[in-house]
PDB file of C-alpha atoms in Angstrom:
ATOM      1  CA  MET A 239       2.435  10.991  12.643  1.00 53.00           C
ATOM      2  CA  ASP A 240       5.145   9.742  10.075  1.00 60.00           C
ATOM      3  CA  LEU A 241       4.920   7.119   8.405  1.00 65.00           C
ATOM      4  CA  ILE A 242       5.422   3.400  10.010  1.00 64.00           C
ATOM      5  CA  LYS A 243       5.979   0.510   7.676  1.00 72.00           C
ATOM      6  CA  LYS A 244       3.675  -2.677   8.420  1.00 83.00           C
ATOM      7  CA  THR A 245       4.067  -5.325   6.270  1.00 84.00           C
ATOM      8  CA  MET A 246       0.620  -7.182   5.864  1.00 89.00           C
ATOM      9  CA  GLU A 247       0.409 -10.094   4.090  1.00 89.00           C
ATOM     10  CA  ILE A 248      -2.675 -10.650   1.844  1.00 89.00           C
ATOM     11  CA  ASN A 249      -4.607 -13.082  -0.433  1.00 89.00           C
ATOM     12  CA  LEU A 250      -5.608 -12.283  -3.789  1.00 87.00           C
ATOM     13  CA  GLU A 251      -9.149 -11.214  -2.924  1.00 90.00           C
ATOM     14  CA  GLN A 252      -6.981  -8.052  -0.776  1.00 91.00           C
ATOM     15  CA  GLN A 253      -4.864  -8.096  -3.162  1.00 87.00           C
ATOM     16  CA  LYS A 254      -7.714  -6.480  -6.096  1.00 87.00           C
ATOM     17  CA  LEU A 255      -9.001  -4.294  -3.375  1.00 90.00           C
ATOM     18  CA  ILE A 256      -5.108  -2.649  -3.297  1.00 88.00           C
ATOM     19  CA  SER A 257      -5.312  -2.416  -6.498  1.00 83.00           C
ATOM     20  CA  SER A 258      -6.954   1.058  -6.894  1.00 83.00           C
ATOM     21  CA  PRO A 259      -4.277   4.199  -6.717  1.00 81.00           C
ATOM     22  CA  LEU A 260      -6.909   6.204  -5.570  1.00 88.00           C
ATOM     23  CA  ARG A 261      -7.538   3.036  -2.671  1.00 90.00           C
ATOM     24  CA  ILE A 262      -3.364   3.196  -2.839  1.00 86.00           C
ATOM     25  CA  LYS A 263      -3.352   6.612  -1.014  1.00 88.00           C
ATOM     26  CA  ILE A 264      -6.092   5.829   0.899  1.00 93.00           C
ATOM     27  CA  ILE A 265      -4.426   3.546   2.837  1.00 92.00           C
ATOM     28  CA  TYR A 266      -1.005   5.943   3.300  1.00 89.00           C
ATOM     29  CA  LEU A 267      -2.814   8.585   4.915  1.00 92.00           C
ATOM     30  CA  LEU A 268      -4.278   6.289   7.031  1.00 94.00           C
ATOM     31  CA  ALA A 269      -1.025   4.909   7.809  1.00 91.00           C
ATOM     32  CA  LYS A 270      -0.050   8.327   9.370  1.00 90.00           C
ATOM     33  CA  LYS A 271      -3.242   9.134  10.880  1.00 93.00           C
ATOM     34  CA  ALA A 272      -6.933   7.945  11.995  1.00 95.00           C
ATOM     35  CA  MET A 273      -9.341  10.091  10.098  1.00 96.00           C
ATOM     36  CA  THR A 274     -13.346   9.568   9.614  1.00 97.00           C
ATOM     37  CA  ALA A 275     -13.985   8.867   5.581  1.00 97.00           C
ATOM     38  CA  LYS A 276     -14.977  13.399   5.613  1.00 96.00           C
ATOM     39  CA  GLN A 277     -11.856  13.980   5.933  1.00 96.00           C
ATOM     40  CA  VAL A 278      -9.815  11.519   4.127  1.00 96.00           C
ATOM     41  CA  ALA A 279     -12.080  13.251   0.920  1.00 96.00           C
ATOM     42  CA  GLU A 280     -11.700  16.379   1.911  1.00 95.00           C
ATOM     43  CA  GLU A 281      -7.570  15.770   2.289  1.00 94.00           C
ATOM     44  CA  LEU A 282      -7.793  14.412  -0.654  1.00 92.00           C
ATOM     45  CA  GLY A 283     -10.285  16.541  -2.655  1.00 91.00           C
ATOM     46  CA  LYS A 284     -12.378  14.033  -3.645  1.00 93.00           C
ATOM     47  CA  SER A 285     -16.404  13.824  -2.617  1.00 95.00           C
ATOM     48  CA  ALA A 286     -17.282  12.038   0.832  1.00 94.00           C
ATOM     49  CA  GLY A 287     -19.125   9.558  -0.914  1.00 95.00           C
ATOM     50  CA  SER A 288     -16.509   7.955  -3.724  1.00 94.00           C
ATOM     51  CA  ILE A 289     -14.140   7.966  -0.395  1.00 96.00           C
ATOM     52  CA  HIS A 290     -16.361   6.239   1.648  1.00 97.00           C
ATOM     53  CA  TYR A 291     -17.253   3.739  -0.850  1.00 97.00           C
ATOM     54  CA  HIS A 292     -13.478   3.476  -0.839  1.00 97.00           C
ATOM     55  CA  ILE A 293     -13.387   3.071   2.406  1.00 97.00           C
ATOM     56  CA  GLN A 294     -15.880   0.561   3.210  1.00 97.00           C
ATOM     57  CA  GLN A 295     -14.813  -1.817   0.766  1.00 97.00           C
ATOM     58  CA  LEU A 296     -11.331  -1.784   2.594  1.00 97.00           C
ATOM     59  CA  TYR A 297     -12.331  -2.318   5.349  1.00 97.00           C
ATOM     60  CA  LYS A 298     -14.769  -5.176   4.708  1.00 97.00           C
ATOM     61  CA  GLY A 299     -11.432  -6.271   2.504  1.00 96.00           C
ATOM     62  CA  GLU A 300      -9.099  -5.827   6.674  1.00 96.00           C
ATOM     63  CA  ILE A 301      -7.075  -3.943   5.256  1.00 96.00           C
ATOM     64  CA  LEU A 302      -8.400  -0.674   7.383  1.00 97.00           C
ATOM     65  CA  GLU A 303      -9.399  -1.008  11.049  1.00 96.00           C
ATOM     66  CA  ILE A 304     -11.685   1.339  13.374  1.00 97.00           C
ATOM     67  CA  GLU A 305      -9.378   2.558  15.346  1.00 95.00           C
ATOM     68  CA  GLU A 306     -11.993   4.758  17.984  1.00 96.00           C
ATOM     69  CA  THR A 307     -15.138   5.977  17.398  1.00 96.00           C
ATOM     70  CA  LYS A 308     -16.753   9.398  18.997  1.00 95.00           C
ATOM     71  CA  GLU A 309     -20.332  10.906  19.097  1.00 93.00           C
ATOM     72  CA  ASN A 310     -20.236  14.401  17.029  1.00 89.00           C
ATOM     73  CA  ARG A 311     -24.028  15.768  17.587  1.00 91.00           C
ATOM     74  CA  GLY A 312     -25.792  12.513  17.654  1.00 92.00           C
ATOM     75  CA  ILE A 313     -23.832  11.056  14.698  1.00 91.00           C
ATOM     76  CA  ILE A 314     -20.977   8.800  15.028  1.00 94.00           C
ATOM     77  CA  GLU A 315     -17.642   9.223  13.569  1.00 95.00           C
ATOM     78  CA  LYS A 316     -15.617   6.570  12.735  1.00 96.00           C
ATOM     79  CA  TYR A 317     -12.048   6.648  12.834  1.00 97.00           C
ATOM     80  CA  TYR A 318     -10.166   4.178  10.466  1.00 97.00           C
ATOM     81  CA  ARG A 319      -6.451   3.051  10.223  1.00 96.00           C
ATOM     82  CA  SER A 320      -4.595   0.859   7.805  1.00 94.00           C
ATOM     83  CA  LYS A 321      -2.991  -2.097   9.155  1.00 93.00           C
ATOM     84  CA  ALA A 322       0.568  -1.589   6.954  1.00 90.00           C
ATOM     85  CA  THR A 323       1.453   0.252   3.751  1.00 85.00           C
ATOM     86  CA  GLN A 324       3.010  -2.978   2.343  1.00 83.00           C
ATOM     87  CA  PHE A 325       1.243  -5.770   1.401  1.00 84.00           C
ATOM     88  CA  ASN A 326       2.935  -9.166   0.987  1.00 82.00           C
ATOM     89  CA  LEU A 327       0.694 -11.980  -1.341  1.00 81.00           C
ATOM     90  CA  LYS A 328       1.017 -15.420   0.624  1.00 79.00           C
ATOM     91  CA  GLU A 329       2.020 -17.872  -0.366  1.00 68.00           C
ATOM     92  CA  GLU A 330      -0.389 -20.638  -2.455  1.00 61.00           C
ATOM     93  CA  LYS A 331      -1.236 -23.619  -1.063  1.00 61.00           C
ATOM     94  CA  GLY A 332       0.882 -26.876  -2.605  1.00 53.00           C
ATOM     95  CA  GLN A 333       3.602 -24.143  -3.186  1.00 51.00           C
ATOM     96  CA  GLU A 334       7.177 -24.804  -2.176  1.00 53.00           C
ATOM     97  CA  LYS A 335       7.808 -22.830   0.951  1.00 51.00           C
ATOM     98  CA  GLY A 336       9.861 -19.683   0.126  1.00 53.00           C
ATOM     99  CA  SER A 337       9.765 -20.077  -4.162  1.00 52.00           C
ATOM    100  CA  SER A 338       8.206 -16.763  -4.665  1.00 55.00           C
ATOM    101  CA  ARG A 339       7.302 -13.613  -2.943  1.00 58.00           C
ATOM    102  CA  SER A 340       5.908 -11.095  -4.057  1.00 58.00           C
ATOM    103  CA  MET A 341       5.863  -7.334  -3.007  1.00 61.00           C
ATOM    104  CA  GLY A 342       3.703  -4.592  -4.550  1.00 63.00           C
ATOM    105  CA  ILE A 343       2.958  -1.149  -4.602  1.00 69.00           C
ATOM    106  CA  SER A 344       1.352   1.618  -6.462  1.00 71.00           C
ATOM    107  CA  ILE A 345       1.464   5.281  -6.307  1.00 79.00           C
ATOM    108  CA  SER A 346       0.986   7.599  -8.223  1.00 81.00           C
ATOM    109  CA  LEU A 347       3.557   9.774 -10.056  1.00 86.00           C
ATOM    110  CA  THR A 348       4.662  12.576 -12.445  1.00 89.00           C
ATOM    111  CA  ASP A 349       6.765  11.259 -15.711  1.00 89.00           C
ATOM    112  CA  ASP A 350       9.641  12.808 -14.261  1.00 94.00           C
ATOM    113  CA  ASP A 351       9.407  11.272 -10.549  1.00 92.00           C
ATOM    114  CA  LEU A 352       9.098   8.149 -12.805  1.00 90.00           C
ATOM    115  CA  LYS A 353      12.402   8.645 -14.404  1.00 90.00           C
ATOM    116  CA  ASP A 354      14.085   9.307 -10.054  1.00 93.00           C
ATOM    117  CA  PHE A 355      12.421   6.878  -8.770  1.00 91.00           C
ATOM    118  CA  GLN A 356      13.885   4.464 -11.575  1.00 88.00           C
ATOM    119  CA  ASP A 357      17.080   5.538 -11.331  1.00 89.00           C
ATOM    120  CA  ASP A 358      16.750   5.229  -7.331  1.00 92.00           C
ATOM    121  CA  LEU A 359      15.979   1.670  -8.331  1.00 88.00           C
ATOM    122  CA  TYR A 360      19.272   0.794  -9.994  1.00 84.00           C
ATOM    123  CA  ASP A 361      21.368   2.508  -7.781  1.00 88.00           C
ATOM    124  CA  LEU A 362      20.087   0.755  -4.997  1.00 90.00           C
ATOM    125  CA  MET A 363      20.209  -2.883  -7.283  1.00 84.00           C
ATOM    126  CA  VAL A 364      23.742  -2.474  -7.774  1.00 82.00           C
ATOM    127  CA  LYS A 365      24.698  -1.593  -3.943  1.00 86.00           C
ATOM    128  CA  TYR A 366      23.227  -5.150  -3.521  1.00 83.00           C
ATOM    129  CA  MET A 367      24.544  -7.192  -6.245  1.00 76.00           C
ATOM    130  CA  GLU A 368      27.969  -5.531  -5.233  1.00 76.00           C
ATOM    131  CA  LYS A 369      27.479  -6.544  -2.043  1.00 78.00           C
ATOM    132  CA  SER A 370      26.774  -9.802  -3.134  1.00 73.00           C
ATOM    133  CA  VAL A 371      29.960 -10.586  -4.889  1.00 69.00           C
ATOM    134  CA  LYS A 372      31.522  -9.648  -1.506  1.00 72.00           C
ATOM    135  CA  GLY A 373      32.618 -12.073   1.668  1.00 69.00           C
ATOM    136  CA  ALA A 374      32.522 -16.070   1.220  1.00 70.00           C
ATOM    137  CA  ILE A 375      29.042 -15.472   3.455  1.00 77.00           C
ATOM    138  CA  LYS A 376      26.467 -18.124   2.329  1.00 79.00           C
ATOM    139  CA  ARG A 377      23.777 -16.004   0.699  1.00 78.00           C
ATOM    140  CA  ASN A 378      20.671 -17.080  -0.630  1.00 80.00           C
ATOM    141  CA  SER A 379      19.686 -16.498  -4.379  1.00 75.00           C
ATOM    142  CA  TYR A 380      16.533 -14.436  -5.442  1.00 75.00           C
ATOM    143  CA  GLU A 381      14.904 -12.917  -8.952  1.00 70.00           C
ATOM    144  CA  ILE A 382      13.816  -9.770  -8.253  1.00 75.00           C
ATOM    145  CA  SER A 383      12.541  -8.216 -10.753  1.00 72.00           C
ATOM    146  CA  CYS A 384      10.165  -4.620 -11.156  1.00 78.00           C
ATOM    147  CA  SER A 385       8.329  -3.813 -13.618  1.00 77.00           C
ATOM    148  CA  PHE A 386       6.788  -0.441 -13.756  1.00 80.00           C
ATOM    149  CA  LYS A 387       2.692  -0.064 -15.102  1.00 78.00           C
ATOM    150  CA  LEU A 388       0.574   2.721 -15.813  1.00 81.00           C
ATOM    151  CA  LEU A 389      -2.905   2.016 -14.097  1.00 74.00           C
ATOM    152  CA  ASN A 390      -6.097   3.182 -14.936  1.00 68.00           C
ATOM    153  CA  SER A 391      -6.582   6.973 -13.887  1.00 61.00           C
ATOM    154  CA  GLU A 392      -7.607   7.296 -10.439  1.00 55.00           C
ATOM    155  CA  GLU A 393     -10.206   9.906 -12.155  1.00 52.00           C
ATOM    156  CA  GLU A 394     -11.963   6.199 -12.759  1.00 48.00           C
ATOM    157  CA  ASP A 395     -12.092   4.962  -9.296  1.00 47.00           C
TER     158      ASP A 395
END
């Protein structure tokens, strides 16, 4: 199944839950198809216990849902599915409506992938800068920022 873009508004606690590169990989695997913790562990080459822990944290944080359960030789297998692939931080109480909208994602890249990504992002931003100066259409102005921060290795998760 192809990855379908689904967006979900999250709070700060949920943001903390998804800040791990390993958890982001789990979320994206489970966005493609429902899987058990054991299947995810096999796909990622990680221990089943570690992946089960991370899946439970994401499930408790309402990032994942159980799509179905199956009985297999007396054991109930839970098939998890991601609720979204893109996450926006909810506006906080007292924050002016539309004043700031945050969107974040964590991905694992090689140094060459990062350079390619930055080049592609620059081209995309130029495309929209060019659109912003054309025509007499009323447009809203937004400040867009993007940062690249090296996260802890997923091996430490």
